[in-house]
Short mmCIF file of C-alpha atoms in Angstrom, two decimals:
data_model
loop_
_atom_site.label_atom_id
_atom_site.label_comp_id
_atom_site.label_asym_id
_atom_site.label_seq_id
_atom_site.Cartn_x
_atom_site.Cartn_y
_atom_site.Cartn_z
CA MET A 252 0.00 0.00 0.00
CA THR A 253 1.13 3.45 -0.71
CA PRO A 254 1.59 5.96 2.13
CA SER A 255 -1.53 7.93 1.07
CA LEU A 256 -3.70 4.82 1.34
CA PHE A 257 -2.31 4.10 4.82
CA HIS A 258 -3.16 7.61 5.83
CA LEU A 259 -6.70 7.25 4.38
CA ALA A 260 -7.27 3.91 6.14
CA ALA A 261 -6.08 5.35 9.44
CA ALA A 262 -8.41 8.34 9.09
CA GLN A 263 -11.56 6.19 8.72
CA GLN A 264 -13.52 5.82 11.94
CA SER A 265 -16.65 3.95 12.88
CA ALA A 266 -19.92 5.88 13.13
CA PRO A 267 -20.57 7.41 16.54
CA VAL A 268 -22.75 5.35 18.84
CA THR A 269 -26.23 6.79 19.42
CA ASP A 270 -26.66 8.28 22.87
CA TRP A 271 -30.00 6.67 23.78
CA ALA A 272 -30.20 8.30 27.19
CA ALA A 273 -30.11 11.78 25.62
CA ARG A 274 -32.71 10.86 23.01
CA ILE A 275 -35.06 9.33 25.59
CA GLY A 276 -34.61 12.42 27.75
CA TRP A 277 -35.62 14.71 24.87
CA VAL A 278 -38.67 12.57 24.03
CA VAL A 279 -39.80 12.47 27.68
CA GLY A 280 -39.26 16.22 27.98
CA LEU A 281 -41.31 16.86 24.84
CA LEU A 282 -44.15 14.63 26.10
CA VAL A 283 -44.18 16.44 29.47
CA PHE A 284 -44.31 19.80 27.65
CA VAL A 285 -47.23 18.67 25.44
CA ALA A 286 -49.10 17.34 28.51
CA PHE A 287 -48.53 20.65 30.32
CA VAL A 288 -49.85 22.68 27.36
CA TYR A 289 -52.92 20.41 27.15
CA TRP A 290 -53.50 20.85 30.91
CA LEU A 291 -53.30 24.65 30.52
CA MET A 292 -55.81 24.56 27.67
CA ARG A 293 -58.18 22.42 29.75
CA GLN A 294 -57.88 24.81 32.71
CA GLY A 295 -58.66 27.75 30.39
CA TRP A 296 -61.76 25.92 29.11
CA LYS A 297 -62.95 25.30 32.69
CA TRP A 298 -62.22 28.90 33.68
CA ARG A 299 -64.25 30.18 30.70
CA GLY A 300 -67.14 27.89 31.74
CA THR A 301 -67.00 29.31 35.28
CA LEU A 302 -67.09 32.88 33.96
CA GLN A 303 -70.17 31.99 31.90
CA GLY A 304 -71.92 30.33 34.86
CA ASP A 305 -74.61 33.02 34.88
CA LEU A 306 -76.04 31.62 31.63
CA PRO A 307 -79.23 29.70 32.54
CA GLU A 308 -79.90 26.08 31.58
CA LEU A 309 -80.72 25.57 27.93
CA PRO A 310 -84.40 25.23 26.99
CA THR A 311 -85.59 21.74 26.11
CA THR A 312 -87.85 20.69 23.26
CA PRO A 313 -91.55 21.12 24.06
CA GLU A 314 -93.77 18.03 24.07
CA ASP A 315 -95.48 19.19 20.88
CA PRO A 316 -92.97 21.21 18.84
CA GLY A 317 -95.30 21.35 15.80
CA ALA A 318 -94.93 20.26 12.20
CA PRO A 319 -91.42 20.56 10.77
CA ARG A 320 -90.88 23.29 8.18
CA LEU A 321 -87.23 22.44 7.45
CA ARG A 322 -84.77 19.72 8.46
CA LEU A 323 -81.00 19.74 8.25
CA SER A 324 -78.25 17.21 9.00
CA GLY A 325 -74.72 18.44 9.48
CA ARG A 326 -72.29 19.70 12.09
CA TYR A 327 -72.58 22.06 15.03
CA HIS A 328 -69.40 24.16 15.28
CA GLY A 329 -70.08 26.12 18.46
CA SER A 330 -71.65 29.24 19.90
CA THR A 331 -70.22 32.67 20.58
CA THR A 332 -71.38 36.00 21.93
CA ALA A 333 -73.36 37.61 19.09
CA GLY A 334 -71.15 39.69 16.84
CA GLN A 335 -67.91 38.44 18.44
CA TRP A 336 -66.96 35.38 16.44
CA LEU A 337 -63.97 34.50 18.67
CA ASP A 338 -65.72 34.80 22.08
CA ARG A 339 -66.68 31.12 22.46
CA ILE A 340 -69.48 30.12 24.83
CA VAL A 341 -68.64 26.85 26.62
CA ALA A 342 -71.27 26.80 29.40
CA HIS A 343 -73.86 24.00 29.28
CA GLY A 344 -72.01 22.17 26.50
CA LEU A 345 -72.41 24.94 23.91
CA GLY A 346 -68.68 24.79 23.17
CA THR A 347 -68.73 21.11 22.21
CA ARG A 348 -68.58 20.41 18.49
CA SER A 349 -70.79 17.58 17.30
CA ARG A 350 -73.04 16.17 14.63
CA VAL A 351 -76.40 17.90 14.56
CA GLU A 352 -79.96 17.40 13.39
CA LEU A 353 -81.86 20.70 13.10
CA THR A 354 -85.63 20.90 12.82
CA LEU A 355 -87.40 24.21 12.32
CA THR A 356 -91.05 24.44 13.37
CA GLU A 357 -93.46 27.30 14.06
CA GLN A 358 -92.46 27.07 17.74
CA GLY A 359 -88.72 27.34 17.17
CA LEU A 360 -85.50 25.57 16.33
CA ASP A 361 -84.86 22.08 17.73
CA VAL A 362 -81.13 21.27 17.96
CA VAL A 363 -80.43 17.55 18.49
CA ARG A 364 -76.75 16.72 19.03
CA PRO A 365 -75.78 13.06 19.45
CA GLY A 366 -73.17 12.81 22.21
CA ALA A 367 -73.72 16.40 23.38
CA THR A 368 -76.45 18.49 25.05
CA ASP A 369 -79.60 19.01 22.95
CA PHE A 370 -81.38 22.34 23.17
CA PHE A 371 -84.36 24.22 21.78
CA VAL A 372 -84.48 27.84 20.63
CA PRO A 373 -88.04 29.18 21.00
CA ALA A 374 -89.27 31.24 18.04
CA ALA A 375 -89.58 34.30 20.31
CA ALA A 376 -85.84 34.02 21.12
CA LEU A 377 -84.71 33.92 17.46
CA ARG A 378 -83.04 37.13 16.31
CA GLY A 379 -82.10 36.19 12.75
CA ALA A 380 -79.74 34.13 10.63
CA ARG A 381 -76.99 34.77 8.11
CA LEU A 382 -74.35 33.03 6.05
CA ASP A 383 -70.82 33.55 7.32
CA LYS A 384 -67.36 32.07 6.96
CA GLY A 385 -66.19 31.52 10.54
CA ILE A 386 -67.00 31.00 14.18
CA ALA A 387 -64.70 30.34 17.18
CA GLY A 388 -61.91 28.26 15.74
CA LYS A 389 -63.66 27.13 12.54
CA VAL A 390 -63.14 29.03 9.30
CA LEU A 391 -64.77 27.91 6.06
CA THR A 392 -65.29 29.37 2.62
CA GLU A 393 -67.43 32.50 2.33
CA GLY A 394 -71.05 31.57 3.08
CA GLY A 395 -70.11 28.06 4.19
CA LEU A 396 -71.55 28.46 7.68
CA LEU A 397 -75.16 29.00 8.78
CA VAL A 398 -75.08 31.31 11.81
CA VAL A 399 -78.25 31.58 13.89
CA THR A 400 -78.55 34.52 16.30
CA TRP A 401 -80.75 33.93 19.35
CA GLU A 402 -81.27 35.26 22.85
CA HIS A 403 -80.79 33.24 26.01
CA GLY A 404 -80.64 34.57 29.54
CA GLY A 405 -80.59 38.19 28.40
CA LYS A 406 -77.55 37.54 26.18
CA GLU A 407 -77.51 37.30 22.40
CA LEU A 408 -75.65 34.29 21.02
CA ASP A 409 -74.51 33.18 17.57
CA SER A 410 -74.54 29.43 16.90
CA GLY A 411 -72.75 28.04 13.84
CA PHE A 412 -73.99 25.09 11.79
CA ARG A 413 -72.83 23.53 8.54
CA SER A 414 -75.19 21.36 6.54
CA ASP A 415 -74.01 18.21 4.81
CA ARG A 416 -75.57 19.88 1.74
CA SER A 417 -74.53 23.53 1.88
CA ALA A 418 -77.02 24.47 -0.85
CA GLU A 419 -79.69 24.27 1.91
CA HIS A 420 -78.22 27.21 3.83
CA ALA A 421 -80.01 29.95 1.85
CA ALA A 422 -83.46 28.42 2.50
CA TRP A 423 -82.63 28.20 6.22
CA VAL A 424 -81.55 31.85 6.39
CA GLU A 425 -84.79 32.92 4.75
CA ALA A 426 -87.00 30.74 6.97
CA LEU A 427 -85.21 31.69 10.21
CA THR A 428 -85.28 35.39 9.36
CA THR A 429 -89.00 35.18 8.59
CA LEU A 430 -89.71 33.30 11.84
CA SER A 431 -87.59 35.71 13.90
CA THR A 432 -89.45 38.76 12.56
CA THR A 433 -92.90 37.23 13.07
CA PRO A 434 -94.60 38.53 16.24
CA HIS A 435 -94.92 35.81 18.88
CA THR A 436 -96.92 35.63 22.06
CA THR A 437 -94.87 35.27 25.23
CA GLU A 438 -97.26 32.62 26.58
CA HIS A 439 -95.18 29.73 25.18
CA THR A 440 -91.92 31.19 26.52
CA GLU A 441 -93.39 31.68 30.01
CA THR A 442 -94.70 28.10 29.98
CA GLU A 443 -91.24 26.81 29.03
CA GLY A 444 -89.63 28.83 31.83
CA ALA A 445 -92.03 27.35 34.38
CA ARG A 446 -91.11 23.76 33.52
#
């Protein structure tokens, strides 16, 4: 062998051995950090629910809600303070995303959510509806979200829904707006409050 080959052979070294203790330490540290961030988020969610504790229990569906005018299957994306699309309402399960079945009758809007709290919006509490693109952590294309404005406990709320067939949204906006501007007697609302 020539002297340059000896020099080259002497310069070759084996690959460094992996330091498993350091790698395991980094992985454990990362997992602890992720768990801590999740815990902070959960505490923030609970704190927000405590701040919104003055919101009364959600109305339930009356025994005879009337004949359905419209039905919709889709997703419930959450509720916020009306006009403030990032101020999420989490009290009474309103912050929980879920599947939804909406039924509109003369008496109001029946919101059935499998795996989450169902509620009913009496016609007298409806304040209108519109098409929008976002609500509390969910942003869609322009007009991809049906937002229903309603009053509960002296506070106006926006609830966001997305139909499995988004072409239905326009009919819902029209029907909800018509129902919200129709004069209603307060007799039904008082009866619901007494239950």
